[in-house]
Amino acid sequence: MLVIVVQFFLAASGAFNTAPRDESFQVHRSLGYVILLSAAVMTIIAALARMPGRLIGMTGLVAGLVVVQVLIREFAVALDGTGGASTTAGQLIFGLHAVNGLIILMVAGDLARRARMLSRVPVAYRRAGAGDDTRASEPAARAS
């Protein structure tokens, strides 16, 4: 989540930078590829660790949405005029880049929340019955 927030910061910094466009967004672009690689690696690790399917899928979704980010950028640049001049169509398509970035942020936030819930230690199981100490957890009751 933090890396994605940093990515938004870098995008805003690049937008208001006076350097040429390619230079202004170089760090933003590089971090985007780091996010893609990280999401792909986390998807593989989650699958190997046999995490719940929803977590695996959401991690893969982050990687897929980052690929969509690259495609949106490339399509918008292809619509630009000669000399790098932006066209209205290119600007409208490129606007989807920001919207998709928000979707990535939402998916990553939900993924972090679900992973945090999964990592919590469950409350010890308590069993009440004849001869059992109801104050003890299941493993402690078996040990006595």
PDB file of N, CA and C in Angstrom, residues 65-142:
ATOM      1  N   LEU A  65      -3.493  -5.467 -13.160  1.00  0.00           N
ATOM      2  CA  LEU A  65      -3.871  -4.054 -13.285  1.00  0.00           C
ATOM      3  C   LEU A  65      -2.664  -3.171 -13.571  1.00  0.00           C
ATOM      4  N   VAL A  66      -1.499  -3.556 -13.074  1.00  0.00           N
ATOM      5  CA  VAL A  66      -0.278  -2.794 -13.388  1.00  0.00           C
ATOM      6  C   VAL A  66       0.056  -2.962 -14.874  1.00  0.00           C
ATOM      7  N   VAL A  67      -0.153  -4.156 -15.415  1.00  0.00           N
ATOM      8  CA  VAL A  67       0.051  -4.362 -16.856  1.00  0.00           C
ATOM      9  C   VAL A  67      -0.916  -3.472 -17.636  1.00  0.00           C
ATOM     10  N   VAL A  68      -2.159  -3.371 -17.156  1.00  0.00           N
ATOM     11  CA  VAL A  68      -3.138  -2.492 -17.803  1.00  0.00           C
ATOM     12  C   VAL A  68      -2.646  -1.045 -17.753  1.00  0.00           C
ATOM     13  N   GLN A  69      -1.982  -0.647 -16.656  1.00  0.00           N
ATOM     14  CA  GLN A  69      -1.417   0.700 -16.568  1.00  0.00           C
ATOM     15  C   GLN A  69      -0.460   0.970 -17.722  1.00  0.00           C
ATOM     16  N   VAL A  70       0.418   0.012 -17.974  1.00  0.00           N
ATOM     17  CA  VAL A  70       1.395   0.162 -19.055  1.00  0.00           C
ATOM     18  C   VAL A  70       0.674   0.258 -20.401  1.00  0.00           C
ATOM     19  N   LEU A  71      -0.331  -0.592 -20.600  1.00  0.00           N
ATOM     20  CA  LEU A  71      -1.075  -0.576 -21.869  1.00  0.00           C
ATOM     21  C   LEU A  71      -1.824   0.740 -22.070  1.00  0.00           C
ATOM     22  N   ILE A  72      -2.403   1.270 -21.001  1.00  0.00           N
ATOM     23  CA  ILE A  72      -3.102   2.565 -21.101  1.00  0.00           C
ATOM     24  C   ILE A  72      -2.111   3.645 -21.527  1.00  0.00           C
ATOM     25  N   ARG A  73      -0.960   3.670 -20.894  1.00  0.00           N
ATOM     26  CA  ARG A  73       0.050   4.667 -21.239  1.00  0.00           C
ATOM     27  C   ARG A  73       0.472   4.550 -22.697  1.00  0.00           C
ATOM     28  N   GLU A  74       0.774   3.328 -23.126  1.00  0.00           N
ATOM     29  CA  GLU A  74       1.230   3.118 -24.501  1.00  0.00           C
ATOM     30  C   GLU A  74       0.152   3.517 -25.512  1.00  0.00           C
ATOM     31  N   PHE A  75      -1.095   3.193 -25.209  1.00  0.00           N
ATOM     32  CA  PHE A  75      -2.192   3.543 -26.120  1.00  0.00           C
ATOM     33  C   PHE A  75      -2.371   5.060 -26.188  1.00  0.00           C
ATOM     34  N   ALA A  76      -2.279   5.724 -25.035  1.00  0.00           N
ATOM     35  CA  ALA A  76      -2.423   7.185 -25.013  1.00  0.00           C
ATOM     36  C   ALA A  76      -1.282   7.859 -25.772  1.00  0.00           C
ATOM     37  N   VAL A  77      -0.071   7.355 -25.592  1.00  0.00           N
ATOM     38  CA  VAL A  77       1.084   7.916 -26.307  1.00  0.00           C
ATOM     39  C   VAL A  77       0.934   7.705 -27.814  1.00  0.00           C
ATOM     40  N   ALA A  78       0.381   6.544 -28.205  1.00  0.00           N
ATOM     41  CA  ALA A  78       0.174   6.267 -29.631  1.00  0.00           C
ATOM     42  C   ALA A  78      -0.814   7.247 -30.250  1.00  0.00           C
ATOM     43  N   LEU A  79      -1.728   7.777 -29.459  1.00  0.00           N
ATOM     44  CA  LEU A  79      -2.714   8.733 -29.974  1.00  0.00           C
ATOM     45  C   LEU A  79      -2.184  10.168 -30.007  1.00  0.00           C
ATOM     46  N   ASP A  80      -1.040  10.399 -29.346  1.00  0.00           N
ATOM     47  CA  ASP A  80      -0.470  11.747 -29.330  1.00  0.00           C
ATOM     48  C   ASP A  80      -0.008  12.151 -30.718  1.00  0.00           C
ATOM     49  N   GLY A  81       0.079  13.443 -30.915  1.00  0.00           N
ATOM     50  CA  GLY A  81       0.513  13.981 -32.198  1.00  0.00           C
ATOM     51  C   GLY A  81       2.023  13.889 -32.349  1.00  0.00           C
ATOM     52  N   THR A  82       2.496  14.399 -33.442  1.00  0.00           N
ATOM     53  CA  THR A  82       3.931  14.382 -33.713  1.00  0.00           C
ATOM     54  C   THR A  82       4.659  15.303 -32.742  1.00  0.00           C
ATOM     55  N   GLY A  83       5.877  14.932 -32.406  1.00  0.00           N
ATOM     56  CA  GLY A  83       6.672  15.754 -31.494  1.00  0.00           C
ATOM     57  C   GLY A  83       6.254  15.621 -30.040  1.00  0.00           C
ATOM     58  N   GLY A  84       5.404  14.645 -29.724  1.00  0.00           N
ATOM     59  CA  GLY A  84       4.985  14.437 -28.336  1.00  0.00           C
ATOM     60  C   GLY A  84       3.860  15.336 -27.885  1.00  0.00           C
ATOM     61  N   ALA A  85       3.244  16.079 -28.816  1.00  0.00           N
ATOM     62  CA  ALA A  85       2.130  16.946 -28.443  1.00  0.00           C
ATOM     63  C   ALA A  85       0.914  16.092 -28.109  1.00  0.00           C
ATOM     64  N   SER A  86       0.316  16.346 -26.960  1.00  0.00           N
ATOM     65  CA  SER A  86      -0.849  15.572 -26.532  1.00  0.00           C
ATOM     66  C   SER A  86      -2.068  15.943 -27.358  1.00  0.00           C
ATOM     67  N   THR A  87      -2.865  14.938 -27.655  1.00  0.00           N
ATOM     68  CA  THR A  87      -4.140  15.163 -28.323  1.00  0.00           C
ATOM     69  C   THR A  87      -5.240  14.991 -27.283  1.00  0.00           C
ATOM     70  N   THR A  88      -6.419  15.463 -27.610  1.00  0.00           N
ATOM     71  CA  THR A  88      -7.555  15.313 -26.699  1.00  0.00           C
ATOM     72  C   THR A  88      -7.841  13.840 -26.447  1.00  0.00           C
ATOM     73  N   ALA A  89      -7.803  13.024 -27.496  1.00  0.00           N
ATOM     74  CA  ALA A  89      -8.057  11.593 -27.337  1.00  0.00           C
ATOM     75  C   ALA A  89      -6.997  10.957 -26.439  1.00  0.00           C
ATOM     76  N   GLY A  90      -5.739  11.333 -26.636  1.00  0.00           N
ATOM     77  CA  GLY A  90      -4.663  10.805 -25.807  1.00  0.00           C
ATOM     78  C   GLY A  90      -4.821  11.195 -24.350  1.00  0.00           C
ATOM     79  N   GLN A  91      -5.232  12.430 -24.108  1.00  0.00           N
ATOM     80  CA  GLN A  91      -5.432  12.891 -22.733  1.00  0.00           C
ATOM     81  C   GLN A  91      -6.591  12.162 -22.068  1.00  0.00           C
ATOM     82  N   LEU A  92      -7.666  11.944 -22.814  1.00  0.00           N
ATOM     83  CA  LEU A  92      -8.815  11.218 -22.246  1.00  0.00           C
ATOM     84  C   LEU A  92      -8.442   9.775 -21.906  1.00  0.00           C
ATOM     85  N   ILE A  93      -7.731   9.116 -22.808  1.00  0.00           N
ATOM     86  CA  ILE A  93      -7.300   7.744 -22.546  1.00  0.00           C
ATOM     87  C   ILE A  93      -6.331   7.721 -21.369  1.00  0.00           C
ATOM     88  N   PHE A  94      -5.413   8.689 -21.325  1.00  0.00           N
ATOM     89  CA  PHE A  94      -4.434   8.723 -20.246  1.00  0.00           C
ATOM     90  C   PHE A  94      -5.089   8.994 -18.898  1.00  0.00           C
ATOM     91  N   GLY A  95      -6.234   9.653 -18.899  1.00  0.00           N
ATOM     92  CA  GLY A  95      -6.989   9.855 -17.659  1.00  0.00           C
ATOM     93  C   GLY A  95      -7.375   8.530 -17.014  1.00  0.00           C
ATOM     94  N   LEU A  96      -7.556   7.502 -17.843  1.00  0.00           N
ATOM     95  CA  LEU A  96      -7.868   6.173 -17.313  1.00  0.00           C
ATOM     96  C   LEU A  96      -6.695   5.606 -16.513  1.00  0.00           C
ATOM     97  N   HIS A  97      -5.495   6.097 -16.786  1.00  0.00           N
ATOM     98  CA  HIS A  97      -4.305   5.673 -16.054  1.00  0.00           C
ATOM     99  C   HIS A  97      -4.469   6.007 -14.564  1.00  0.00           C
ATOM    100  N   ALA A  98      -4.961   7.199 -14.266  1.00  0.00           N
ATOM    101  CA  ALA A  98      -5.183   7.611 -12.877  1.00  0.00           C
ATOM    102  C   ALA A  98      -6.327   6.817 -12.243  1.00  0.00           C
ATOM    103  N   VAL A  99      -7.392   6.605 -12.998  1.00  0.00           N
ATOM    104  CA  VAL A  99      -8.529   5.833 -12.478  1.00  0.00           C
ATOM    105  C   VAL A  99      -8.092   4.402 -12.166  1.00  0.00           C
ATOM    106  N   ASN A 100      -7.339   3.803 -13.071  1.00  0.00           N
ATOM    107  CA  ASN A 100      -6.833   2.451 -12.851  1.00  0.00           C
ATOM    108  C   ASN A 100      -5.882   2.423 -11.648  1.00  0.00           C
ATOM    109  N   GLY A 101      -5.117   3.484 -11.453  1.00  0.00           N
ATOM    110  CA  GLY A 101      -4.241   3.577 -10.282  1.00  0.00           C
ATOM    111  C   GLY A 101      -5.045   3.557  -8.989  1.00  0.00           C
ATOM    112  N   LEU A 102      -6.183   4.242  -8.987  1.00  0.00           N
ATOM    113  CA  LEU A 102      -7.060   4.208  -7.807  1.00  0.00           C
ATOM    114  C   LEU A 102      -7.615   2.806  -7.572  1.00  0.00           C
ATOM    115  N   ILE A 103      -7.942   2.113  -8.644  1.00  0.00           N
ATOM    116  CA  ILE A 103      -8.437   0.735  -8.517  1.00  0.00           C
ATOM    117  C   ILE A 103      -7.339  -0.155  -7.936  1.00  0.00           C
ATOM    118  N   ILE A 104      -6.113   0.023  -8.402  1.00  0.00           N
ATOM    119  CA  ILE A 104      -4.989  -0.741  -7.856  1.00  0.00           C
ATOM    120  C   ILE A 104      -4.858  -0.469  -6.355  1.00  0.00           C
ATOM    121  N   LEU A 105      -4.969   0.783  -5.962  1.00  0.00           N
ATOM    122  CA  LEU A 105      -4.879   1.152  -4.551  1.00  0.00           C
ATOM    123  C   LEU A 105      -5.982   0.477  -3.743  1.00  0.00           C
ATOM    124  N   MET A 106      -7.199   0.462  -4.256  1.00  0.00           N
ATOM    125  CA  MET A 106      -8.318  -0.176  -3.551  1.00  0.00           C
ATOM    126  C   MET A 106      -8.108  -1.684  -3.423  1.00  0.00           C
ATOM    127  N   VAL A 107      -7.686  -2.327  -4.494  1.00  0.00           N
ATOM    128  CA  VAL A 107      -7.451  -3.779  -4.451  1.00  0.00           C
ATOM    129  C   VAL A 107      -6.327  -4.095  -3.469  1.00  0.00           C
ATOM    130  N   ALA A 108      -5.250  -3.322  -3.511  1.00  0.00           N
ATOM    131  CA  ALA A 108      -4.133  -3.547  -2.596  1.00  0.00           C
ATOM    132  C   ALA A 108      -4.558  -3.326  -1.146  1.00  0.00           C
ATOM    133  N   GLY A 109      -5.393  -2.334  -0.904  1.00  0.00           N
ATOM    134  CA  GLY A 109      -5.895  -2.088   0.451  1.00  0.00           C
ATOM    135  C   GLY A 109      -6.748  -3.237   0.953  1.00  0.00           C
ATOM    136  N   ASP A 110      -7.634  -3.741   0.094  1.00  0.00           N
ATOM    137  CA  ASP A 110      -8.470  -4.881   0.475  1.00  0.00           C
ATOM    138  C   ASP A 110      -7.605  -6.121   0.689  1.00  0.00           C
ATOM    139  N   LEU A 111      -6.616  -6.301  -0.160  1.00  0.00           N
ATOM    140  CA  LEU A 111      -5.693  -7.432  -0.032  1.00  0.00           C
ATOM    141  C   LEU A 111      -4.935  -7.358   1.292  1.00  0.00           C
ATOM    142  N   ALA A 112      -4.445  -6.183   1.649  1.00  0.00           N
ATOM    143  CA  ALA A 112      -3.724  -6.010   2.916  1.00  0.00           C
ATOM    144  C   ALA A 112      -4.646  -6.303   4.095  1.00  0.00           C
ATOM    145  N   ARG A 113      -5.883  -5.841   4.024  1.00  0.00           N
ATOM    146  CA  ARG A 113      -6.847  -6.088   5.101  1.00  0.00           C
ATOM    147  C   ARG A 113      -7.114  -7.571   5.254  1.00  0.00           C
ATOM    148  N   ARG A 114      -7.335  -8.266   4.150  1.00  0.00           N
ATOM    149  CA  ARG A 114      -7.610  -9.708   4.199  1.00  0.00           C
ATOM    150  C   ARG A 114      -6.398 -10.492   4.704  1.00  0.00           C
ATOM    151  N   ALA A 115      -5.217 -10.102   4.276  1.00  0.00           N
ATOM    152  CA  ALA A 115      -4.001 -10.785   4.733  1.00  0.00           C
ATOM    153  C   ALA A 115      -3.792 -10.565   6.228  1.00  0.00           C
ATOM    154  N   ARG A 116      -4.076  -9.359   6.689  1.00  0.00           N
ATOM    155  CA  ARG A 116      -3.946  -9.059   8.116  1.00  0.00           C
ATOM    156  C   ARG A 116      -4.938  -9.895   8.921  1.00  0.00           C
ATOM    157  N   MET A 117      -6.157 -10.035   8.434  1.00  0.00           N
ATOM    158  CA  MET A 117      -7.151 -10.859   9.123  1.00  0.00           C
ATOM    159  C   MET A 117      -6.699 -12.312   9.169  1.00  0.00           C
ATOM    160  N   LEU A 118      -6.120 -12.793   8.100  1.00  0.00           N
ATOM    161  CA  LEU A 118      -5.663 -14.177   8.033  1.00  0.00           C
ATOM    162  C   LEU A 118      -4.501 -14.427   8.987  1.00  0.00           C
ATOM    163  N   SER A 119      -3.684 -13.417   9.212  1.00  0.00           N
ATOM    164  CA  SER A 119      -2.501 -13.599  10.048  1.00  0.00           C
ATOM    165  C   SER A 119      -2.811 -13.547  11.543  1.00  0.00           C
ATOM    166  N   ARG A 120      -3.998 -13.100  11.912  1.00  0.00           N
ATOM    167  CA  ARG A 120      -4.350 -13.038  13.329  1.00  0.00           C
ATOM    168  C   ARG A 120      -4.485 -14.440  13.901  1.00  0.00           C
ATOM    169  N   VAL A 121      -4.008 -14.614  15.118  1.00  0.00           N
ATOM    170  CA  VAL A 121      -4.094 -15.904  15.780  1.00  0.00           C
ATOM    171  C   VAL A 121      -5.531 -16.088  16.256  1.00  0.00           C
ATOM    172  N   PRO A 122      -6.137 -17.229  15.925  1.00  0.00           N
ATOM    173  CA  PRO A 122      -7.517 -17.434  16.369  1.00  0.00           C
ATOM    174  C   PRO A 122      -7.588 -17.597  17.884  1.00  0.00           C
ATOM    175  N   VAL A 123      -8.732 -17.229  18.442  1.00  0.00           N
ATOM    176  CA  VAL A 123      -8.970 -17.379  19.870  1.00  0.00           C
ATOM    177  C   VAL A 123      -8.980 -18.869  20.184  1.00  0.00           C
ATOM    178  N   ALA A 124      -8.367 -19.237  21.297  1.00  0.00           N
ATOM    179  CA  ALA A 124      -8.300 -20.652  21.672  1.00  0.00           C
ATOM    180  C   ALA A 124      -9.713 -21.237  21.783  1.00  0.00           C
ATOM    181  N   TYR A 125      -9.859 -22.429  21.295  1.00  0.00           N
ATOM    182  CA  TYR A 125     -11.144 -23.120  21.326  1.00  0.00           C
ATOM    183  C   TYR A 125     -11.433 -23.545  22.753  1.00  0.00           C
ATOM    184  N   ARG A 126     -12.626 -23.236  23.235  1.00  0.00           N
ATOM    185  CA  ARG A 126     -13.022 -23.612  24.588  1.00  0.00           C
ATOM    186  C   ARG A 126     -14.164 -24.610  24.499  1.00  0.00           C
ATOM    187  N   ARG A 127     -14.044 -25.679  25.263  1.00  0.00           N
ATOM    188  CA  ARG A 127     -15.063 -26.709  25.270  1.00  0.00           C
ATOM    189  C   ARG A 127     -15.591 -26.872  26.688  1.00  0.00           C
ATOM    190  N   ALA A 128     -16.870 -26.778  26.854  1.00  0.00           N
ATOM    191  CA  ALA A 128     -17.492 -26.983  28.163  1.00  0.00           C
ATOM    192  C   ALA A 128     -18.150 -28.349  28.175  1.00  0.00           C
ATOM    193  N   GLY A 129     -17.898 -29.093  29.195  1.00  0.00           N
ATOM    194  CA  GLY A 129     -18.506 -30.418  29.300  1.00  0.00           C
ATOM    195  C   GLY A 129     -18.182 -31.043  30.636  1.00  0.00           C
ATOM    196  N   ALA A 130     -18.677 -32.241  30.857  1.00  0.00           N
ATOM    197  CA  ALA A 130     -18.462 -32.936  32.127  1.00  0.00           C
ATOM    198  C   ALA A 130     -16.982 -33.188  32.340  1.00  0.00           C
ATOM    199  N   GLY A 131     -16.468 -32.717  33.459  1.00  0.00           N
ATOM    200  CA  GLY A 131     -15.093 -32.964  33.825  1.00  0.00           C
ATOM    201  C   GLY A 131     -14.077 -32.052  33.164  1.00  0.00           C
ATOM    202  N   ASP A 132     -14.499 -31.189  32.271  1.00  0.00           N
ATOM    203  CA  ASP A 132     -13.564 -30.267  31.613  1.00  0.00           C
ATOM    204  C   ASP A 132     -13.509 -28.960  32.367  1.00  0.00           C
ATOM    205  N   ASP A 133     -12.348 -28.393  32.418  1.00  0.00           N
ATOM    206  CA  ASP A 133     -12.182 -27.086  33.003  1.00  0.00           C
ATOM    207  C   ASP A 133     -12.514 -26.058  31.929  1.00  0.00           C
ATOM    208  N   THR A 134     -13.605 -25.326  32.081  1.00  0.00           N
ATOM    209  CA  THR A 134     -14.046 -24.389  31.053  1.00  0.00           C
ATOM    210  C   THR A 134     -13.129 -23.174  30.948  1.00  0.00           C
ATOM    211  N   ARG A 135     -12.241 -22.999  31.924  1.00  0.00           N
ATOM    212  CA  ARG A 135     -11.305 -21.880  31.846  1.00  0.00           C
ATOM    213  C   ARG A 135     -10.104 -22.202  30.973  1.00  0.00           C
ATOM    214  N   ALA A 136      -9.886 -23.480  30.686  1.00  0.00           N
ATOM    215  CA  ALA A 136      -8.716 -23.898  29.911  1.00  0.00           C
ATOM    216  C   ALA A 136      -9.059 -24.016  28.448  1.00  0.00           C
ATOM    217  N   SER A 137      -8.066 -23.816  27.631  1.00  0.00           N
ATOM    218  CA  SER A 137      -8.266 -24.015  26.195  1.00  0.00           C
ATOM    219  C   SER A 137      -8.228 -25.493  25.882  1.00  0.00           C
ATOM    220  N   GLU A 138      -8.623 -25.853  24.693  1.00  0.00           N
ATOM    221  CA  GLU A 138      -8.681 -27.256  24.263  1.00  0.00           C
ATOM    222  C   GLU A 138      -7.352 -27.999  24.475  1.00  0.00           C
ATOM    223  N   PRO A 139      -6.212 -27.479  24.007  1.00  0.00           N
ATOM    224  CA  PRO A 139      -4.957 -28.197  24.205  1.00  0.00           C
ATOM    225  C   PRO A 139      -4.613 -28.367  25.674  1.00  0.00           C
ATOM    226  N   ALA A 140      -4.877 -27.355  26.511  1.00  0.00           N
ATOM    227  CA  ALA A 140      -4.567 -27.455  27.922  1.00  0.00           C
ATOM    228  C   ALA A 140      -5.464 -28.475  28.608  1.00  0.00           C
ATOM    229  N   ALA A 141      -6.714 -28.577  28.185  1.00  0.00           N
ATOM    230  CA  ALA A 141      -7.643 -29.527  28.783  1.00  0.00           C
ATOM    231  C   ALA A 141      -7.210 -30.953  28.448  1.00  0.00           C
ATOM    232  N   ARG A 142      -6.712 -31.177  27.235  1.00  0.00           N
ATOM    233  CA  ARG A 142      -6.242 -32.518  26.846  1.00  0.00           C
ATOM    234  C   ARG A 142      -5.000 -32.917  27.603  1.00  0.00           C
TER     235      ARG A 142
END
